[in-house]
Coordinates of C-alpha atoms in Angstrom, one line a residue:
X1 CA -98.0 -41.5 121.9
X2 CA -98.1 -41.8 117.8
X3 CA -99.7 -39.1 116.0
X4 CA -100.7 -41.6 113.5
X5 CA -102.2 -43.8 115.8
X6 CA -105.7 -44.7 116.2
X7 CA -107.5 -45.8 119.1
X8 CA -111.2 -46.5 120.0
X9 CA -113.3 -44.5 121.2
X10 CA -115.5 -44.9 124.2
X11 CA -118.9 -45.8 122.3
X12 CA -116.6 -48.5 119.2
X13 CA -115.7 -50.3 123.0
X14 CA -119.0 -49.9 124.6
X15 CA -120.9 -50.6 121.3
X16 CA -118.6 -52.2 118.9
X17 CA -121.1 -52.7 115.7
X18 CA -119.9 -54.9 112.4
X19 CA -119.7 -52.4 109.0
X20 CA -123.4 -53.1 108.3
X21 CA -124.3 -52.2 111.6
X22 CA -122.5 -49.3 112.0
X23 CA -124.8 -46.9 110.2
X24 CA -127.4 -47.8 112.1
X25 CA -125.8 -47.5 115.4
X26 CA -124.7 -44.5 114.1
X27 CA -127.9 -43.0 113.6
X28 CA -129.7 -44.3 117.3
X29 CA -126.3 -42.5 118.4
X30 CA -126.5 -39.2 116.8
X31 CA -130.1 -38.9 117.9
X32 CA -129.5 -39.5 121.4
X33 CA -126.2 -37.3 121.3
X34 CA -128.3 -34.3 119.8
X35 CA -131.1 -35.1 122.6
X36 CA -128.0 -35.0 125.3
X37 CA -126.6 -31.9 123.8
X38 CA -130.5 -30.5 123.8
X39 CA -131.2 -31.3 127.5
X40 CA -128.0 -30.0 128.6
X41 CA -128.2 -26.5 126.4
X42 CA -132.0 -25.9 129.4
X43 CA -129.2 -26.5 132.3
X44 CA -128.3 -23.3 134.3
X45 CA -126.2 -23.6 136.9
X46 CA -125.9 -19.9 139.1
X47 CA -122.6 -18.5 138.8
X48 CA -120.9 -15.2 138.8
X49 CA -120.9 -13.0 136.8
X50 CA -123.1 -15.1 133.9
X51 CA -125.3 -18.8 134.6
X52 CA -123.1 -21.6 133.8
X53 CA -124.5 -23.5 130.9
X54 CA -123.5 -27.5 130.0
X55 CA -123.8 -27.0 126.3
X56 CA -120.2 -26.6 125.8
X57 CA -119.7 -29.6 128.1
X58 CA -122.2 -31.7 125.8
X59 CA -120.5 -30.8 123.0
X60 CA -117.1 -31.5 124.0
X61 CA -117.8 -34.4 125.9
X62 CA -119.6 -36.0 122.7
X63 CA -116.7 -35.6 120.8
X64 CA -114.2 -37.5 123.2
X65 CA -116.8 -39.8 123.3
X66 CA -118.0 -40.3 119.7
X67 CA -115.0 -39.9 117.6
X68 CA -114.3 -37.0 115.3
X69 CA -117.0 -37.7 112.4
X70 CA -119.9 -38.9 115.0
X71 CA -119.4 -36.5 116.9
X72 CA -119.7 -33.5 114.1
X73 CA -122.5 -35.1 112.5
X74 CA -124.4 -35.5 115.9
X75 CA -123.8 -31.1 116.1
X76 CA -125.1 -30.8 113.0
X77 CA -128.2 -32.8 113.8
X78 CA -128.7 -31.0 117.0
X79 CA -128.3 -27.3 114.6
X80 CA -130.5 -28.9 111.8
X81 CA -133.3 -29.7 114.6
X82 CA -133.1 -26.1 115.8
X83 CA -133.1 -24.6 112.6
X84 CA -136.7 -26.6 111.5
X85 CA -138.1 -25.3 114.9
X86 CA -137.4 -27.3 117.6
X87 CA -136.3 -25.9 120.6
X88 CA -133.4 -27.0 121.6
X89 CA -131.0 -24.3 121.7
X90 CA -130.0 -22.7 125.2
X91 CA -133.2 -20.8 126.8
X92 CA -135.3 -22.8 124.3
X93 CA -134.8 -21.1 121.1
X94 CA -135.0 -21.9 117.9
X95 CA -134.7 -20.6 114.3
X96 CA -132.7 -19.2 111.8
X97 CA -132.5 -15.8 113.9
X98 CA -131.3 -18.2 117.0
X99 CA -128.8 -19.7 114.3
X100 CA -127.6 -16.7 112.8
X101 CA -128.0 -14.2 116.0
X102 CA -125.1 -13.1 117.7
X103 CA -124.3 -16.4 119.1
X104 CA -124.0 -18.2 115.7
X105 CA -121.0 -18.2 115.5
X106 CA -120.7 -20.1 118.5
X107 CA -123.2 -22.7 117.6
X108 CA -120.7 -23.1 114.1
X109 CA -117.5 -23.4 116.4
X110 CA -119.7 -26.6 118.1
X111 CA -119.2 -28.8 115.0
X112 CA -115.4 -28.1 114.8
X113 CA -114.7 -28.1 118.4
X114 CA -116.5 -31.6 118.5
X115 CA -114.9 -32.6 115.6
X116 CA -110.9 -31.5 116.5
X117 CA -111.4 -33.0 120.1
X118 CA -113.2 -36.3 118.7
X119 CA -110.0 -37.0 117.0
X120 CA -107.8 -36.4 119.4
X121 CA -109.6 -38.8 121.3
X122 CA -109.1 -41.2 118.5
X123 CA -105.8 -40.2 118.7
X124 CA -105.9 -41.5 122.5
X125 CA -106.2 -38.2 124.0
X126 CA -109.2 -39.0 126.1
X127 CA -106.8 -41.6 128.4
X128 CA -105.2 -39.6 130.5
X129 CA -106.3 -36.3 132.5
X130 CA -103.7 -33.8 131.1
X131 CA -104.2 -35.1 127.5
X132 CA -108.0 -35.3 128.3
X133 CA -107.8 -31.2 129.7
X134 CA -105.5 -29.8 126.6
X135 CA -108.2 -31.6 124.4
X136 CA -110.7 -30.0 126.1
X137 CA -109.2 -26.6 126.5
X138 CA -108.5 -26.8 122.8
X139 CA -112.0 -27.8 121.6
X140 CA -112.6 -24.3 124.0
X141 CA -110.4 -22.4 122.1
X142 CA -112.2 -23.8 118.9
X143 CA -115.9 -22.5 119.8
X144 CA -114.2 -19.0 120.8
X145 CA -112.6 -18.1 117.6
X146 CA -115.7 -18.3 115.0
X147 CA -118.0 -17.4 118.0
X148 CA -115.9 -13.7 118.8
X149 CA -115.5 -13.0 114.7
X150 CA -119.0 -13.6 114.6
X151 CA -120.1 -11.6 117.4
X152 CA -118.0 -8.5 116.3
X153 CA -118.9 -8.8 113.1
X154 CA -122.9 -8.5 114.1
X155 CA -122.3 -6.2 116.9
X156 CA -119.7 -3.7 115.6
X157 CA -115.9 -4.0 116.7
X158 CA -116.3 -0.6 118.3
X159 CA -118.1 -2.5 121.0
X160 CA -116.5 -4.7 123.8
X161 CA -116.5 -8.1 122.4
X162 CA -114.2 -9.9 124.3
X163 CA -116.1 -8.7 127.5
X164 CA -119.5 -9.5 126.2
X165 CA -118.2 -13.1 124.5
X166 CA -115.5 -14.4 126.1
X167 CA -114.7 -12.9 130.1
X168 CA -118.0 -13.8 131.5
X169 CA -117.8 -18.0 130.6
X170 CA -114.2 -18.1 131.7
X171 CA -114.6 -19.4 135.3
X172 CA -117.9 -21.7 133.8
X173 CA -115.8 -23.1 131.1
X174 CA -112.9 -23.9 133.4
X175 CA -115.3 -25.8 135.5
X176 CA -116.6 -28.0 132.6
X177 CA -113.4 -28.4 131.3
X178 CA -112.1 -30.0 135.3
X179 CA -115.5 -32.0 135.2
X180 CA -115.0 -33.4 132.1
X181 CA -111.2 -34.6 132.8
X182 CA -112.0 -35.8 136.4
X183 CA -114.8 -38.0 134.1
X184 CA -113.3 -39.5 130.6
X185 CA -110.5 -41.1 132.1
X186 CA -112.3 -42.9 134.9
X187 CA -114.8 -44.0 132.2
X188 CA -111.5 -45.5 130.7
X189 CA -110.6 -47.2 133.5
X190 CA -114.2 -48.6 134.8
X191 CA -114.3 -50.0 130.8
X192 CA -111.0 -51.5 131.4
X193 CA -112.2 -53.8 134.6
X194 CA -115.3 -54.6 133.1
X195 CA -113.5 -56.3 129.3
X196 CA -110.8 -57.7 131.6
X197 CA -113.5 -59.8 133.5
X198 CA -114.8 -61.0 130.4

C-alpha cells in the first residue's frame, strides 16, 4: 500500500457528487454526522467499572467514513452546536463549562482523532480489519493525549489522572474499536457486490 495514495472513501462511493455538488452534499452530510455523533454521545451501555459510551465510536467511525476534512468539520459542527446550547454532549450537556470542563480536552482530541483516522482511510486504511483496528486504535490514542493534559491540568497532577481518564474506558474502548473493524470492512465488501452488479 502507497503512502501517497488516495482512495475513496465510503460516502465519495456511496454518494459520489460532481465539484458543484459537493458542498452541498457536504453540508446535508456534516449535519447528519453531528446528529449521529449527538444520538450516540445519550447511548450507555452497562459495563464495569464505567457505562460504555459510543461517542468515541461515532467519532471514529465518521472519520473512516467521511474522509479526513468531512469528518473534522462534522466534529466541529457537533462542538459548535453544543457550545450555542444544544444538548448534545454525553448526559445531555451543553455549554462552554461542558466544553471547557474536565473533559474538554477530550472533546478537542475528537476533531484530530477524526481527522488522522479519516485520512488514513483515504489512504485505504479502512479495507482491511488490521489496517481498519491500528486506525482505530490510533484515532484512540489521539483523543487520550489532549484529553489526559487537559484533565491534569484542570484537576492538579497530584491527583490520579490516568486512573480517573484513561483505566476505566479501556475495556469500552477496546470493544468499539472490535465493533468498528468487524464493520468497515464488510461495508467494503457489501459496496463492492452492489457496483459490480451495476
Amino acid at each position: 500500500m502507497q503512502a501517497s495514495a488516495s482512495y475513496p472513501t465510503l460516502v465519495a462511493s456511496l454518494w459520489p457528487a460532481s465539484s458543484e455538488r459537493k458542498l452541498t452534499r457536504n453540508a446535508v452530510l456534516a449535519v447528519l454526522g453531528s446528529a449521529f455523533l449527538a444520538l450516540a454521545s445519550q447511548v450507555s451501555v452497562p459495563m464495569m467499572p464505567v457505562p460504555m459510551t459510543l461517542q468515541t465510536f461515532a467519532v471514529l467511525t465518521l472519520g473512516m467514513a467521511f474522509g479526513w476534512r468531512l469528518a473534522s468539520a462534522t466534529v466541529v459542527l457537533y462542538l459548535l452546536e453544543a457550545l450555542v446550547g444544544l444538548p448534545v454532549l454525553s448526559g445531555g450537556k451543553f455549554g462552554p463549562l461542558a466544553l471547557f470542563g474536565t473533559t474538554g480536552g477530550y472533546l478537542i482530541g475528537f476533531v484530530f482523532a477524526a481527522g488522522l483516522v479519516g485520512w488514513l482511510a483515504e489512504k485505504g486504511w479502512d479495507r482491511g480489519p488490521l489496517t481498519t483496528a491500528f486506525a482505530m486504535l490510533l484515532g484512540n490514542v489521539v483523543i487520550y493525549i489532549p484529553g489526559l493534559l487537559w484533565l491534569g491540568t484542570v484537576v492538579g497532577w497530584d491527583k490520579p489522572v490516568l486512573a480517573w481518564g484513561l483505566t476505566p474506558f479501556i475495556v469500552g474502548d477496546l470493544v468499539k474499536l472490535a465493533l468498528a473493524t468487524a464493520i468497515l470492512p464488510v461495508a467494503w465488501q457489501v459496496i463492492r457486490k452492489f457496483q459490480a452488479k451495476m
